[in-house]
Amino acid sequence: MSDAIEDVKAMLGGANISVKEIEDAVWYYYFDVDKAASYLIDQITAAEQKKQKAAAAAAKKAAPSKSTQSGTSTPIGTPKLPSKAKETPKATPTKGQDDDIVEFLDDDEDVTDHQLRFDMSAMNFGASLKQSPATPKLALKSTGTPLLSSEKSGVSTPVGSAPPSGVSTPKASTKLGKRIDVVAEYQKRVAEKESLNLVVIGHVDAGKSTLMGHLLYLQGEVNEKTIRKHERDAQKIGKASFAFAWVLDETGEERARGITMDVGVTKFETEHRRFTLLDAPGHRDFIPNMISGTAQADVAILVVDATTGEFESGFDANGQTKEHALLARSLGVQQLVIAVNKLDVVQWSEARFQEIVSKLESFLVKDASFKKTNLIFIPCSGFTGENLVKRSKKGNICNGSAVSDAPVDASVSSVLEDFAWYKGATLVQTIDKLDAPTRAVEKPFRMSVTDVFKGTGGVSAAGRLEAGHVQVGEAIMVMPGSEMAVVKTMEVNDEPVRWAAAGDSVLLTLSGIDILQVSTGSVLCARDAPIPVTTHFAAQIVVFDVKIPITVGFPIIMHHQSHNEPGTISKLVATIDKGTGEIVKKSPRHLAKNTTAMVEIKLNGRAIPLETFKDSKELGRVMLRKGGDTVAAGIVTKILSFGS
C-alpha cells in the first residue's frame, strides 16, 4: 500500500490532497495506480472548476460592465463524457501559444463523484503520466489530433481518434508541450555522428562472441572488474577462454553450453559512428533468431575460423558460413566485413589468410551477389585482441591481458614478426568508415517488435524503427489486431529519450493496452496509415541450392522479421531473367536451384503484417525455409488479400 501511495503522490506532484484520500482511491481501484491517480486528478480538477466559477461569478456581480467589456471568459475545465440526454458541447476556436488553431470543448456541468467512478470503471480509463495539478484542457489541434494540454507540463499525449469497433481508446492525462520536430532533430543528430545497426554472424564456434566481447572491452564499454569476474566464473567450469564471450552470452544456458542462442544487443561508439551491436547465434538450430537479428541490421561482420579444418567445416555443406552470408544479403545487408579470426592459431600465416579470402570472395560475389567493393577482409584474433582496435608493438603485445596477468610467452610475442606482412586497417578502423544507409524518416511510422514484456509502467515493446518516427505521448496502432496504445516512455540504448526515428533500436513503454494484444512479430504503426495484414501475397524469389525442385504446393516456413509462419507455394507464375527482369517462361512446372521466379504464397495460419518492397524495403523481404535449410529468399511485389 505504501509503495502505491508514493507512486500516486509522484503522479500528482504537489497537489493538495490527503493520504487518506489517496489510500481510499487505491483501495477502490484494487491497487491500480494509474486509475487511482487519474480519478484523483479529476477530483482536483472538479474542485478547481468550482473555485474558478465561484470567483468568476463574484467578479461579475462586483463589476459587470468591466467584465463584459474585457471579454474574459471562465476558465475551461476538463470535460466529462456526456450522457445520452446531454447535448454535445460547442467548440470554440481560439489561438494557441504555438500559433496552431485549437478548439476547446466547453462543459459547464459539475463532475460528481458518482459519475466519475462510474465513467472510469465502465470505460476502463486509467492511462496516466506524471503531471502538475493544474487544470488540463481538451484541445483539438488543426491537424485533427485531439490532445490534452496544460500550461506547465512538457509532455503531450495524443488521444486516439475513433478506434475500430471493440477497441478502447486509452485515456491520456498528460499535458501538452510543444510537439517536437523530429525530422529537424534527426538531421542535427546525424550531423554529429551517424548510427548503424551492426550484426555479427558466422558458423558456430567461429569466435563471434569472444571477438566482440574483447572489442567492447578495448572500447571501454566493459570494465576490467567485470572481465576478471567472468574469468574466475569461467575457470570454475573449465572454460577460462570464454571470459570475453560472456560479455554478450549472459544466460546460464548459453554459458553452460558455450554457444549463443539468442540475439545479444549492446552498444558502442567509434570516432565517427554509433553502433547498436547484434550478436547473432551461429548454431543451425537457432537460425530463426539469427534471421530476426539480421533483419534489424544495416551492416554485418562475418566471422570465420582460420584454424585448419574449422574454416572448411563452416564453409562446406551443412556449415553456416554460406547460409549466414546468403541470409544477410537477402535481408538487405550490402556492406560486409569478413573477420578472419583465430589467425594466431596458425602463426599468422599469410598463405592461410589469402586461401580463405580467395574462397570466400568468389562465393560472396558470384553466389551471394555482394559487390566486391563492399567486401573487406580483416585478419585478427578475438582472444588476444590483435588487430581489433590496435596492433602489437614492441613492449606492448596483444595477448588477452585483460583476463590474465601471465607473462607473454615466445609464441605470442612472435606476432611482431609473423604478422608483419599485414599493412591494412584494424577492425574498428574499418567499421568506422562504413556508410550509413538512407533512412525513411518521413514515411509513416513502422516498428517491428522483437520482444515484449510487462514492466512497472505498462507494456514494454522492444524493436527497431523501420520507417518514420515516434515521440512520447503519441497514439499508435498495433497490428495485427488494430489495437490502440499511447507511448508513455521510450529508451534508445538504455537512455531515456523523447523521440526516435527510423534506424533506432528502441524500448517503448505503452499504456492503454494489454500485453496479450502485443507479441513478438507485431508491427507498431501510425494510426492513420496502418500496415496491411495478409495471408496471401505475390513475391519475386531467388531459389538457393535446393535438394528437390520447388513445385506448386511446396510446403515452406516463411520468415519475416521476427515472424515465422507455415505456408505453401500456391502458384508458380513465371521464371524471369535475373539480369533483365524479362519473363523467360510462364507457369513453369518447377523451379530449380539458382532460378529467379514470380510466385504466389499462402500462409496456413494467422495473418501477418506485410508491405510490398516498393513501399518498405525493410518490411517487404521474406525468407523461405524447409527442413532446416533456406530454400529461397525474395521480395513482396503485391498483397493479394487483406485481413485474415
XYZ file of C-alpha atoms in Angstrom:
644
model
C 0.000 0.000 0.000
C 2.779 2.449 0.939
C 4.500 1.939 -2.443
C 1.237 2.542 -4.285
C 0.584 5.722 -2.282
C 4.079 7.009 -3.067
C 3.582 6.277 -6.800
C 0.277 8.150 -6.823
C 1.847 11.067 -4.952
C 4.586 11.230 -7.578
C 1.986 11.355 -10.350
C 0.007 14.091 -8.567
C 3.070 16.252 -7.994
C 2.454 18.839 -5.300
C -1.329 18.535 -5.300
C -3.079 19.406 -2.015
C -4.687 16.067 -1.246
C -4.599 13.920 1.890
C -3.021 10.498 2.273
C -6.423 9.153 3.350
C -7.979 10.221 0.038
C -5.120 8.601 -1.885
C -5.448 5.395 0.160
C -9.212 5.248 -0.486
C -8.659 5.650 -4.239
C -6.004 2.931 -4.296
C -8.294 0.551 -2.390
C -11.227 1.349 -4.675
C -9.242 0.581 -7.829
C -7.603 -2.566 -6.418
C -4.101 -1.050 -6.331
C -4.238 0.108 -9.967
C -2.030 3.191 -9.562
C -2.879 4.650 -12.974
C -6.651 4.514 -12.377
C -6.347 5.861 -8.839
C -4.188 8.784 -9.967
C -6.490 9.535 -12.891
C -9.533 9.582 -10.561
C -7.822 11.903 -8.072
C -6.676 14.242 -10.840
C -10.274 14.555 -11.983
C -11.331 15.231 -8.398
C -8.773 18.018 -8.127
C -9.892 19.377 -11.491
C -13.551 19.410 -10.413
C -12.711 21.260 -7.200
C -10.649 23.795 -9.118
C -13.508 24.341 -11.545
C -15.903 25.177 -8.731
C -13.470 27.695 -7.243
C -12.880 29.355 -10.587
C -16.612 29.556 -11.364
C -17.350 30.981 -7.926
C -14.603 33.574 -8.365
C -15.853 34.451 -11.832
C -19.439 34.842 -10.587
C -18.316 37.077 -7.727
C -16.261 39.211 -10.095
C -19.190 39.524 -12.480
C -21.508 40.770 -9.696
C -18.922 43.237 -8.451
C -18.079 44.731 -11.851
C -20.453 43.541 -14.543
C -19.643 46.227 -17.075
C -15.880 45.744 -16.776
C -16.231 42.005 -17.104
C -18.405 42.379 -20.190
C -16.049 44.806 -21.904
C -12.865 42.894 -21.173
C -14.098 39.778 -22.958
C -12.544 37.436 -20.420
C -14.163 34.033 -20.054
C -14.473 31.459 -17.345
C -11.536 29.005 -17.379
C -12.428 25.824 -19.090
C -12.180 22.593 -17.168
C -11.719 19.004 -18.105
C -14.874 17.741 -19.853
C -16.502 14.535 -18.760
C -18.123 12.075 -21.111
C -21.638 13.439 -21.818
C -24.655 11.266 -21.046
C -27.213 10.440 -23.703
C -29.585 13.186 -22.555
C -26.993 15.935 -22.784
C -26.121 17.847 -25.923
C -22.607 17.826 -27.377
C -20.763 20.939 -26.172
C -19.976 23.541 -28.785
C -16.398 24.002 -29.968
C -14.990 27.499 -29.737
C -11.854 28.192 -31.787
C -9.041 30.121 -30.179
C -5.373 30.794 -30.838
C -2.703 28.721 -29.036
C 0.753 29.856 -27.985
C 2.421 27.910 -30.807
C 0.146 29.587 -33.402
C -1.772 26.367 -34.074
C -5.543 26.690 -34.275
C -7.181 24.742 -31.459
C -10.735 24.122 -30.359
C -11.655 23.918 -26.675
C -14.617 21.768 -25.741
C -16.646 23.580 -23.073
C -18.733 21.818 -20.465
C -20.495 23.772 -17.731
C -21.759 20.717 -15.854
C -20.203 19.814 -12.478
C -18.475 16.449 -12.352
C -19.839 14.385 -9.476
C -18.008 11.672 -7.584
C -20.566 9.090 -8.591
C -20.352 9.938 -12.292
C -16.553 9.903 -12.222
C -16.399 6.483 -10.587
C -18.993 5.092 -12.990
C -17.376 6.507 -16.148
C -13.831 5.479 -15.257
C -14.692 1.940 -14.248
C -17.099 1.388 -17.161
C -14.743 2.759 -19.845
C -11.607 1.222 -18.289
C -9.769 4.546 -18.437
C -6.571 4.655 -16.462
C -3.548 5.535 -18.593
C -1.851 8.450 -16.903
C 1.573 10.035 -16.650
C 3.061 12.489 -14.172
C 1.512 15.913 -14.402
C 1.029 19.052 -12.411
C -2.320 19.525 -10.680
C -3.196 22.448 -12.945
C -6.494 22.103 -14.830
C -5.999 20.209 -18.103
C -7.866 21.242 -21.245
C -9.027 19.022 -24.066
C -7.869 20.742 -27.215
C -8.259 19.808 -30.876
C -5.293 20.907 -32.934
C -5.667 21.999 -36.536
C -4.145 18.678 -37.606
C -7.250 16.953 -36.300
C -5.428 15.164 -33.469
C -7.120 15.599 -30.053
C -4.586 16.475 -27.378
C -4.773 17.077 -23.646
C -2.984 20.295 -22.792
C -1.705 22.185 -19.764
C 0.473 25.189 -19.204
C 3.222 23.619 -17.083
C 3.943 20.085 -18.318
C 6.244 19.452 -21.262
C 4.752 16.042 -22.033
C 1.980 15.682 -24.593
C -0.261 12.733 -25.249
C -2.482 12.499 -28.317
C -5.697 10.640 -27.688
C -6.717 8.208 -30.432
C -9.454 9.255 -32.803
C -12.417 6.968 -33.370
C -10.937 3.485 -32.901
C -12.082 0.274 -34.580
C -15.040 -1.499 -33.024
C -14.200 -3.203 -29.750
C -11.007 -1.189 -29.248
C -10.819 1.056 -26.207
C -9.063 4.374 -26.632
C -6.524 4.948 -23.855
C -7.184 7.942 -21.670
C -4.274 10.329 -21.514
C -3.945 12.636 -18.552
C -0.593 14.088 -19.565
C -0.350 17.682 -20.658
C 0.571 19.232 -23.952
C 4.038 20.555 -24.604
C 5.105 21.813 -27.979
C 5.413 18.895 -30.398
C 8.977 18.005 -31.354
C 10.052 18.474 -34.973
C 11.628 15.012 -35.165
C 12.929 15.369 -38.726
C 14.850 18.536 -37.808
C 16.178 16.948 -34.600
C 17.209 13.839 -36.518
C 19.196 15.913 -39.016
C 21.053 17.561 -36.116
C 21.884 14.161 -34.592
C 23.127 12.725 -37.881
C 25.355 15.748 -38.399
C 27.116 14.905 -35.114
C 27.571 11.143 -35.545
C 25.640 8.650 -37.693
C 24.096 5.500 -36.203
C 24.424 1.976 -37.599
C 22.994 -1.408 -36.592
C 25.777 -3.994 -36.833
C 25.111 -7.744 -36.748
C 27.841 -10.335 -36.124
C 27.230 -13.618 -37.969
C 29.119 -16.806 -38.778
C 29.428 -20.540 -38.176
C 29.083 -21.884 -34.633
C 32.349 -21.732 -32.632
C 33.915 -19.217 -35.044
C 34.561 -16.998 -32.012
C 31.945 -14.291 -32.643
C 31.069 -13.549 -29.008
C 34.700 -13.663 -27.838
C 35.805 -11.331 -30.615
C 33.071 -8.760 -29.995
C 33.294 -9.065 -26.192
C 37.018 -8.295 -26.384
C 36.350 -5.391 -28.763
C 33.786 -3.950 -26.334
C 36.330 -4.200 -23.506
C 39.005 -2.441 -25.562
C 36.483 0.271 -26.488
C 35.791 0.922 -22.803
C 32.216 -0.445 -22.803
C 33.123 -3.177 -20.262
C 35.309 -2.572 -17.205
C 38.197 -4.772 -16.139
C 36.446 -5.810 -12.921
C 33.643 -7.403 -14.933
C 36.078 -9.230 -17.211
C 38.054 -10.601 -14.269
C 34.820 -11.837 -12.668
C 33.907 -13.595 -15.934
C 37.359 -15.196 -15.986
C 37.007 -16.560 -12.440
C 33.493 -17.879 -13.120
C 34.568 -19.430 -16.421
C 37.582 -21.135 -14.814
C 35.294 -22.795 -12.276
C 33.542 -24.714 -15.072
C 36.727 -25.309 -17.071
C 36.089 -22.663 -19.755
C 38.589 -19.911 -18.941
C 38.841 -18.831 -22.598
C 35.127 -17.929 -22.603
C 35.521 -14.858 -20.372
C 35.138 -12.314 -23.180
C 32.262 -14.268 -24.757
C 30.291 -13.952 -21.521
C 30.069 -10.201 -22.068
C 27.391 -10.992 -24.685
C 26.323 -14.527 -23.703
C 24.551 -13.661 -20.471
C 22.153 -16.545 -19.788
C 23.131 -19.578 -17.762
C 22.248 -21.984 -20.571
C 24.352 -20.092 -23.131
C 27.337 -20.105 -20.783
C 26.936 -23.764 -19.849
C 26.649 -24.901 -23.481
C 29.250 -22.446 -24.754
C 27.097 -21.223 -27.648
C 24.985 -18.160 -28.391
C 21.271 -18.973 -28.521
C 19.521 -15.600 -28.655
C 20.495 -12.267 -30.182
C 22.626 -10.274 -27.744
C 22.210 -6.499 -28.034
C 24.590 -3.811 -26.792
C 26.071 -0.525 -27.960
C 29.443 1.093 -28.547
C 30.866 4.102 -30.334
C 33.814 4.730 -32.616
C 35.241 8.064 -33.696
C 32.589 8.705 -36.374
C 29.811 6.169 -35.748
C 27.358 4.992 -33.075
C 26.771 1.238 -33.261
C 23.998 -0.964 -31.949
C 25.653 -4.393 -31.836
C 23.602 -7.544 -32.516
C 25.407 -10.802 -31.694
C 23.546 -13.497 -33.671
C 23.654 -17.238 -32.873
C 25.670 -19.447 -35.211
C 24.122 -22.853 -34.471
C 21.706 -24.077 -37.163
C 19.043 -24.792 -34.522
C 18.755 -21.051 -33.871
C 18.563 -19.775 -37.462
C 15.153 -18.111 -36.784
C 16.847 -15.981 -34.101
C 19.691 -15.208 -36.483
C 17.177 -14.055 -39.131
C 15.382 -11.891 -36.572
C 18.656 -10.220 -35.576
C 19.978 -9.767 -39.115
C 16.668 -8.248 -40.239
C 17.432 -5.320 -37.891
C 20.951 -4.761 -39.272
C 22.411 -2.232 -41.698
C 25.878 -3.803 -41.953
C 27.442 -7.105 -40.878
C 30.654 -8.704 -39.682
C 31.050 -12.296 -40.903
C 33.421 -14.112 -38.537
C 35.280 -17.157 -39.928
C 37.632 -19.507 -38.099
C 41.088 -19.655 -39.707
C 42.035 -22.859 -37.877
C 42.898 -25.733 -40.213
C 39.763 -27.800 -40.828
C 37.451 -25.412 -38.958
C 37.037 -22.968 -41.831
C 36.288 -25.853 -44.173
C 33.641 -27.332 -41.855
C 31.848 -23.983 -41.684
C 32.133 -23.259 -45.400
C 31.309 -26.652 -46.868
C 27.951 -28.471 -46.896
C 25.826 -28.038 -43.745
C 28.120 -25.271 -42.496
C 26.534 -21.970 -41.517
C 29.085 -19.608 -43.106
C 27.456 -19.816 -46.539
C 23.875 -19.760 -45.251
C 24.519 -16.779 -42.978
C 26.086 -14.829 -45.848
C 23.139 -15.627 -48.140
C 20.614 -14.673 -45.479
C 22.396 -11.408 -44.680
C 22.429 -10.377 -48.341
C 18.788 -11.413 -48.804
C 17.803 -9.341 -45.754
C 19.292 -6.196 -47.280
C 22.845 -6.132 -45.874
C 25.115 -4.726 -48.572
C 28.348 -3.967 -46.689
C 30.143 -6.978 -45.234
C 33.340 -7.065 -43.170
C 34.885 -10.543 -43.015
C 36.880 -11.027 -39.795
C 39.323 -13.902 -40.332
C 39.553 -14.909 -36.671
C 41.934 -17.179 -34.716
C 44.762 -16.471 -37.157
C 47.122 -16.654 -34.169
C 46.455 -20.431 -34.041
C 48.098 -20.817 -37.489
C 51.002 -18.472 -36.572
C 49.540 -15.538 -38.540
C 50.072 -17.376 -41.811
C 49.614 -15.054 -44.792
C 49.118 -18.054 -47.074
C 46.204 -19.316 -44.963
C 44.650 -15.824 -44.924
C 44.870 -15.485 -48.720
C 43.424 -19.003 -49.186
C 40.361 -18.062 -47.114
C 39.998 -14.709 -48.916
C 40.090 -16.423 -52.301
C 37.391 -18.995 -51.462
C 35.070 -16.619 -49.659
C 35.337 -13.749 -52.121
C 34.400 -15.997 -55.039
C 31.306 -17.280 -53.232
C 30.191 -13.909 -51.882
C 30.407 -12.185 -55.265
C 29.066 -14.937 -57.546
C 26.528 -16.735 -55.344
C 25.535 -14.193 -52.691
C 25.540 -11.156 -55.054
C 27.703 -8.898 -52.895
C 29.666 -6.191 -54.682
C 33.399 -6.843 -54.494
C 33.979 -3.230 -53.402
C 31.681 -3.779 -50.398
C 33.732 -6.710 -49.048
C 36.591 -6.048 -46.612
C 38.770 -8.838 -45.151
C 40.445 -8.250 -41.759
C 42.879 -10.745 -40.144
C 42.581 -10.754 -36.344
C 42.441 -12.727 -33.102
C 39.432 -12.340 -30.837
C 41.184 -13.911 -27.859
C 44.496 -11.989 -27.899
C 42.846 -8.826 -29.241
C 45.333 -8.481 -32.084
C 44.164 -6.076 -34.823
C 40.765 -5.432 -33.210
C 41.478 -1.902 -32.002
C 45.267 -1.761 -32.240
C 48.318 -3.705 -33.408
C 51.018 -5.200 -31.189
C 54.135 -3.136 -30.713
C 57.460 -3.830 -29.085
C 56.828 -3.845 -25.344
C 53.045 -3.789 -25.840
C 51.919 -7.189 -27.120
C 48.215 -8.008 -27.500
C 47.781 -11.239 -25.559
C 44.368 -11.078 -23.913
C 45.991 -9.399 -20.893
C 42.623 -8.144 -19.694
C 41.882 -11.611 -18.350
C 45.351 -12.841 -17.494
C 48.459 -11.431 -15.803
C 50.654 -14.223 -17.147
C 53.881 -13.108 -18.864
C 53.952 -13.037 -22.659
C 55.486 -16.250 -23.965
C 57.525 -16.594 -27.144
C 54.626 -17.985 -29.203
C 52.598 -14.812 -28.558
C 55.426 -12.297 -28.920
C 56.301 -13.808 -32.324
C 53.313 -11.888 -33.717
C 55.645 -8.944 -34.332
C 57.487 -10.955 -36.983
C 54.768 -13.358 -38.142
C 52.155 -10.623 -38.688
C 54.495 -8.024 -40.168
C 53.109 -8.749 -43.663
C 49.753 -7.071 -42.908
C 49.708 -3.318 -43.533
C 45.940 -2.691 -43.521
C 43.450 -1.191 -41.050
C 42.242 -2.635 -37.756
C 38.685 -3.947 -37.352
C 37.482 -0.812 -35.539
C 39.065 1.490 -38.126
C 37.279 -0.473 -40.844
C 33.776 -0.405 -39.384
C 34.231 3.283 -38.505
C 34.284 4.007 -42.256
C 31.142 2.026 -43.178
C 28.419 4.048 -44.870
C 25.082 4.616 -43.146
C 22.023 3.868 -45.319
C 19.377 6.456 -46.156
C 16.633 6.332 -43.509
C 12.935 6.580 -44.387
C 12.324 9.146 -41.635
C 9.482 10.928 -43.429
C 7.468 7.783 -44.233
C 4.633 6.539 -41.967
C 5.789 5.148 -38.613
C 6.664 1.426 -38.575
C 8.352 -0.554 -35.787
C 8.945 -4.313 -35.772
C 8.548 -5.799 -32.291
C 11.293 -8.249 -31.306
C 10.485 -8.601 -27.601
C 7.519 -7.885 -25.293
C 7.337 -7.931 -21.507
C 5.292 -6.463 -18.661
C 7.111 -3.588 -16.992
C 6.247 -1.481 -13.958
C 4.918 1.350 -16.110
C 2.934 -0.722 -18.600
C 3.599 -2.993 -21.563
C 7.183 -2.721 -22.842
C 7.938 -3.462 -26.503
C 11.465 -3.593 -27.925
C 12.366 -3.427 -31.583
C 13.713 -1.374 -34.449
C 12.052 1.559 -36.164
C 11.884 0.561 -39.819
C 10.400 3.844 -41.041
C 9.062 7.172 -39.825
C 9.424 8.487 -36.298
C 7.652 8.426 -32.934
C 7.668 10.543 -29.786
C 6.466 10.316 -26.215
C 2.729 10.897 -25.930
C 1.928 9.741 -29.446
C -1.011 7.434 -30.133
C -0.078 4.392 -32.222
C -1.727 1.255 -33.593
C -0.617 -2.346 -33.027
C -1.012 -4.710 -35.987
C -2.413 -7.276 -36.382
C -5.403 -6.529 -34.190
C -5.834 -2.779 -34.794
C -5.340 -2.117 -31.072
C -4.618 1.451 -29.950
C -1.960 2.458 -27.423
C -0.110 5.546 -26.239
C 3.684 5.822 -25.995
C 4.305 6.533 -22.319
C 8.119 6.491 -22.268
C 10.922 5.337 -24.545
C 14.594 4.428 -24.374
C 17.293 4.250 -27.040
C 20.424 2.346 -25.989
C 19.218 2.309 -22.354
C 18.918 6.107 -22.252
C 15.515 7.830 -21.845
C 14.615 9.969 -24.863
C 11.615 11.968 -26.083
C 11.713 10.783 -29.713
C 13.154 8.125 -32.022
C 13.498 7.851 -35.793
C 13.984 5.194 -38.468
C 17.014 3.014 -37.774
C 16.869 3.348 -33.968
C 16.595 0.275 -31.744
C 14.137 1.371 -29.063
C 12.265 0.203 -25.990
C 8.760 1.676 -25.773
C 6.512 1.611 -22.715
C 2.877 1.570 -23.856
C -0.233 2.460 -21.880
C -3.859 1.698 -22.618
C -3.187 -1.792 -23.983
C -2.961 -5.321 -22.582
C 0.201 -7.390 -23.013
C -1.859 -10.111 -24.728
C -2.539 -7.687 -27.576
C 1.167 -7.248 -28.423
C 3.503 -10.087 -29.385
C 6.875 -10.730 -30.980
C 6.412 -10.080 -34.690
C 3.754 -7.396 -34.218
C 4.264 -4.116 -36.046
C 3.577 -0.786 -34.351
C 2.429 1.762 -36.890
C 0.866 5.161 -37.432
C -2.865 5.006 -36.709
C -3.701 6.986 -39.867
C -1.541 4.714 -42.080
C -1.758 1.131 -40.730
C 0.327 -1.622 -42.284
C -1.594 -4.220 -44.368
C -2.262 -7.629 -42.821
C -2.407 -10.636 -45.146
C -2.163 -14.406 -45.655
C -1.793 -14.335 -49.462
C 0.762 -12.365 -51.461
C 2.907 -12.401 -54.604
C 6.696 -12.424 -54.376
C 9.758 -12.469 -56.577
C 12.151 -15.081 -55.197
C 15.628 -16.444 -55.850
C 15.922 -20.199 -55.328
C 19.050 -21.360 -53.499
C 20.745 -24.767 -53.557
C 17.613 -26.916 -53.071
C 17.696 -30.701 -52.806
C 14.460 -31.120 -54.766
C 12.847 -28.647 -57.213
C 10.089 -26.351 -55.959
C 6.624 -27.195 -57.327
C 3.064 -25.980 -56.687
C 2.044 -26.943 -53.152
C 5.663 -26.945 -51.919
C 5.485 -26.519 -48.094
C 7.657 -23.812 -46.558
C 8.227 -21.897 -43.346
C 8.122 -18.202 -44.190
C 10.341 -15.922 -42.094
C 9.537 -12.214 -41.959
C 11.252 -10.065 -39.332
C 10.521 -11.965 -36.071
C 7.607 -13.912 -37.574
C 7.870 -17.475 -38.860
C 4.680 -18.917 -40.318
C 3.979 -22.181 -42.198
C 2.665 -21.838 -45.713
C 2.805 -23.183 -49.274
C 3.871 -22.031 -52.719
C 0.345 -21.806 -54.137
C 1.248 -20.767 -57.697
C 4.310 -20.603 -59.968
C 3.602 -17.505 -62.059
C 6.747 -17.251 -64.195
C 10.502 -17.587 -64.283
C 12.352 -14.388 -65.073
C 15.794 -13.374 -66.252
C 17.797 -12.185 -63.248
C 19.688 -9.587 -65.251
C 16.952 -8.011 -67.397
C 13.815 -8.869 -65.397
C 12.083 -10.178 -68.541
C 9.788 -13.200 -68.357
C 11.515 -16.366 -69.549
C 8.655 -18.830 -69.109
C 5.087 -18.511 -67.831
C 3.563 -21.107 -65.476
C 6.663 -23.309 -65.140
C 6.197 -26.826 -63.773
C 9.029 -26.488 -61.255
C 11.814 -24.176 -60.024
C 15.384 -25.481 -59.929
C 18.299 -24.012 -57.966
C 19.557 -20.531 -58.882
C 16.218 -19.749 -60.573
C 14.579 -16.339 -60.235
C 10.795 -16.552 -60.345
C 7.479 -14.880 -59.590
C 5.326 -16.952 -57.232
C 2.265 -16.692 -55.014
C 2.480 -17.717 -51.351
C -0.359 -18.625 -48.993
C 0.089 -18.866 -45.236
C -1.641 -21.689 -43.385
C -2.157 -19.888 -40.081
C -2.614 -16.345 -38.850
C -2.361 -13.233 -40.981
C 0.821 -11.203 -40.578
C 1.667 -7.518 -41.155
C 3.422 -7.199 -44.502
C 4.236 -4.463 -47.020
C 5.418 -4.520 -50.606
C 9.120 -3.981 -51.216
C 8.255 -0.825 -53.146
C 6.623 0.683 -50.037
C 9.113 -0.621 -47.466
C 12.436 -2.312 -48.195
C 12.693 -3.462 -44.577
C 9.184 -4.948 -44.292
C 8.987 -6.238 -47.862
C 11.574 -9.056 -47.622
C 10.817 -12.729 -46.886
C 12.876 -15.889 -46.310
C 11.585 -19.351 -47.236
C 12.959 -22.371 -45.357
C 12.222 -26.092 -45.279
C 13.714 -28.916 -43.249
C 16.285 -26.681 -41.564
C 17.602 -25.233 -44.859
C 16.961 -21.890 -46.524
C 15.484 -22.748 -49.930
C 14.685 -19.261 -51.260
C 14.528 -15.567 -50.446
C 12.705 -12.738 -52.072
C 10.698 -9.538 -52.020
C 6.948 -8.946 -51.772
C 5.553 -7.483 -55.006
C 1.799 -7.465 -54.304
C -0.635 -8.059 -51.439
C -3.355 -10.388 -52.788
C -5.658 -10.500 -49.757
C -6.210 -8.213 -46.785
C -7.041 -9.260 -43.250
C -7.354 -12.878 -42.165
